[in-house]
Short mmCIF file of C-alpha atoms in Angstrom, two decimals:
data_model
loop_
_atom_site.label_atom_id
_atom_site.label_comp_id
_atom_site.label_asym_id
_atom_site.label_seq_id
_atom_site.Cartn_x
_atom_site.Cartn_y
_atom_site.Cartn_z
CA MET A 182 123.63 -15.84 -1.37
CA LYS A 183 123.82 -12.68 0.32
CA THR A 184 123.83 -12.30 3.97
CA THR A 185 120.61 -10.38 4.52
CA VAL A 186 118.62 -13.17 2.23
CA LEU A 187 120.31 -15.97 4.61
CA ILE A 188 119.28 -14.02 7.99
CA GLY A 189 115.80 -13.36 6.13
CA LYS A 190 115.48 -17.11 5.57
CA LEU A 191 117.12 -18.31 8.78
CA SER A 192 114.31 -15.94 10.49
CA GLU A 193 111.63 -17.79 8.51
CA VAL A 194 112.81 -21.60 9.44
CA SER A 195 113.34 -20.27 13.18
CA LYS A 196 109.75 -19.04 13.28
CA GLU A 197 108.21 -22.29 11.23
CA LEU A 198 110.29 -24.33 13.97
CA GLU A 199 109.03 -22.34 16.95
CA ALA A 200 105.67 -22.91 15.67
CA ALA A 201 105.73 -26.32 14.48
CA LYS A 202 103.96 -29.44 16.30
CA ARG A 203 106.78 -31.19 18.50
CA PRO A 204 106.95 -35.07 18.07
CA ASN A 205 104.93 -36.71 20.72
CA LEU A 206 105.62 -40.22 21.69
CA ASP A 207 101.94 -40.21 23.27
CA ASP A 208 100.38 -40.08 19.72
CA PRO A 209 102.63 -43.19 18.04
CA GLU A 210 100.12 -42.94 14.73
CA ASN A 211 101.69 -39.26 14.04
CA TYR A 212 105.19 -39.36 15.56
CA PHE A 213 107.42 -40.43 13.06
CA GLU A 214 105.80 -37.95 10.46
CA ASP A 215 105.53 -35.45 12.81
CA SER A 216 109.34 -35.94 13.75
CA ILE A 217 110.30 -36.30 10.20
CA GLY A 218 108.72 -32.30 9.75
CA TYR A 219 109.98 -31.34 13.08
CA LEU A 220 113.56 -32.64 12.37
CA THR A 221 113.54 -31.42 8.59
CA LEU A 222 113.07 -27.73 10.01
CA GLN A 223 116.03 -28.04 12.75
CA ARG A 224 118.53 -29.38 9.71
CA GLN A 225 117.05 -26.32 7.55
CA GLN A 226 117.71 -23.83 10.41
CA LEU A 227 121.49 -25.58 11.01
CA GLU A 228 122.30 -25.51 7.23
CA LEU A 229 121.56 -21.72 7.34
CA MET A 230 123.29 -20.89 10.49
CA ALA A 231 126.42 -22.85 8.88
CA ALA A 232 125.99 -20.77 5.52
CA LEU A 233 125.58 -17.58 7.41
CA ILE A 234 128.91 -18.41 9.62
CA VAL A 235 130.88 -18.81 6.49
CA GLN A 236 129.42 -16.13 4.53
CA THR A 237 130.48 -13.52 7.21
CA TYR A 238 133.45 -15.21 8.35
CA ARG A 239 136.71 -13.21 6.85
CA THR A 240 138.18 -16.18 5.45
CA LYS A 241 135.25 -18.08 4.16
CA ASP A 242 136.61 -21.27 6.07
CA TYR A 243 134.32 -24.12 5.78
CA HIS A 244 136.69 -25.87 8.28
CA ALA A 245 135.99 -23.56 11.45
CA PRO A 246 135.30 -25.90 14.45
CA THR A 247 131.64 -23.95 14.49
CA VAL A 248 130.90 -24.92 11.30
CA GLN A 249 132.03 -28.46 11.27
CA ASP A 250 129.94 -29.10 14.51
CA LEU A 251 126.89 -27.68 12.58
CA GLN A 252 127.32 -29.68 9.72
CA SER A 253 128.01 -32.80 12.10
CA ARG A 254 125.05 -32.10 13.75
CA VAL A 255 123.25 -31.83 9.98
CA LYS A 256 124.50 -35.53 9.42
CA ASP A 257 123.02 -36.57 12.61
CA LEU A 258 119.59 -35.08 11.97
CA ASN A 259 119.94 -36.82 8.25
CA ARG A 260 120.31 -40.19 9.51
CA ILE A 261 117.85 -39.85 12.28
CA ILE A 262 115.37 -38.69 9.42
CA GLN A 263 116.31 -41.04 7.20
CA GLY A 264 115.46 -43.91 10.53
CA HIS A 265 112.16 -42.39 10.53
CA HIS A 266 111.30 -42.61 7.02
CA ASP A 267 112.48 -46.17 7.18
CA LYS A 268 110.29 -47.05 10.50
CA LEU A 269 107.41 -44.94 8.65
CA ALA A 270 107.74 -47.50 5.20
CA ASN A 271 108.03 -50.63 7.54
CA LEU A 272 104.90 -49.28 9.66
CA ASP A 273 103.16 -48.80 6.13
CA ALA A 274 103.88 -52.00 4.98
CA LEU A 275 102.59 -53.80 8.10
CA LYS A 276 99.44 -51.78 8.05
CA SER A 277 98.78 -53.18 4.29
CA LYS A 278 99.27 -56.65 5.39
CA ILE A 279 96.44 -56.43 8.09
#
């Protein structure tokens, strides 16, 4: 993917993230859904940052410390998002029993 395309996509995702509703613990009914959406945007932003670094880095080194840090954060976000999906499914299951 071209650098200009990556920059454009990163700009779009960053604007979406800035405008996105942050998860609010005071709104438990929507917390997990809001969190999933917000964290997904964060994950996309980090993935694009990592791709942009690799794209512009002379050796195209996926093992550069900065890229590895970003990829580690993406893995953390994936785990958190999956946990929120699981909790949301559990809540839906409990609601259906009521």
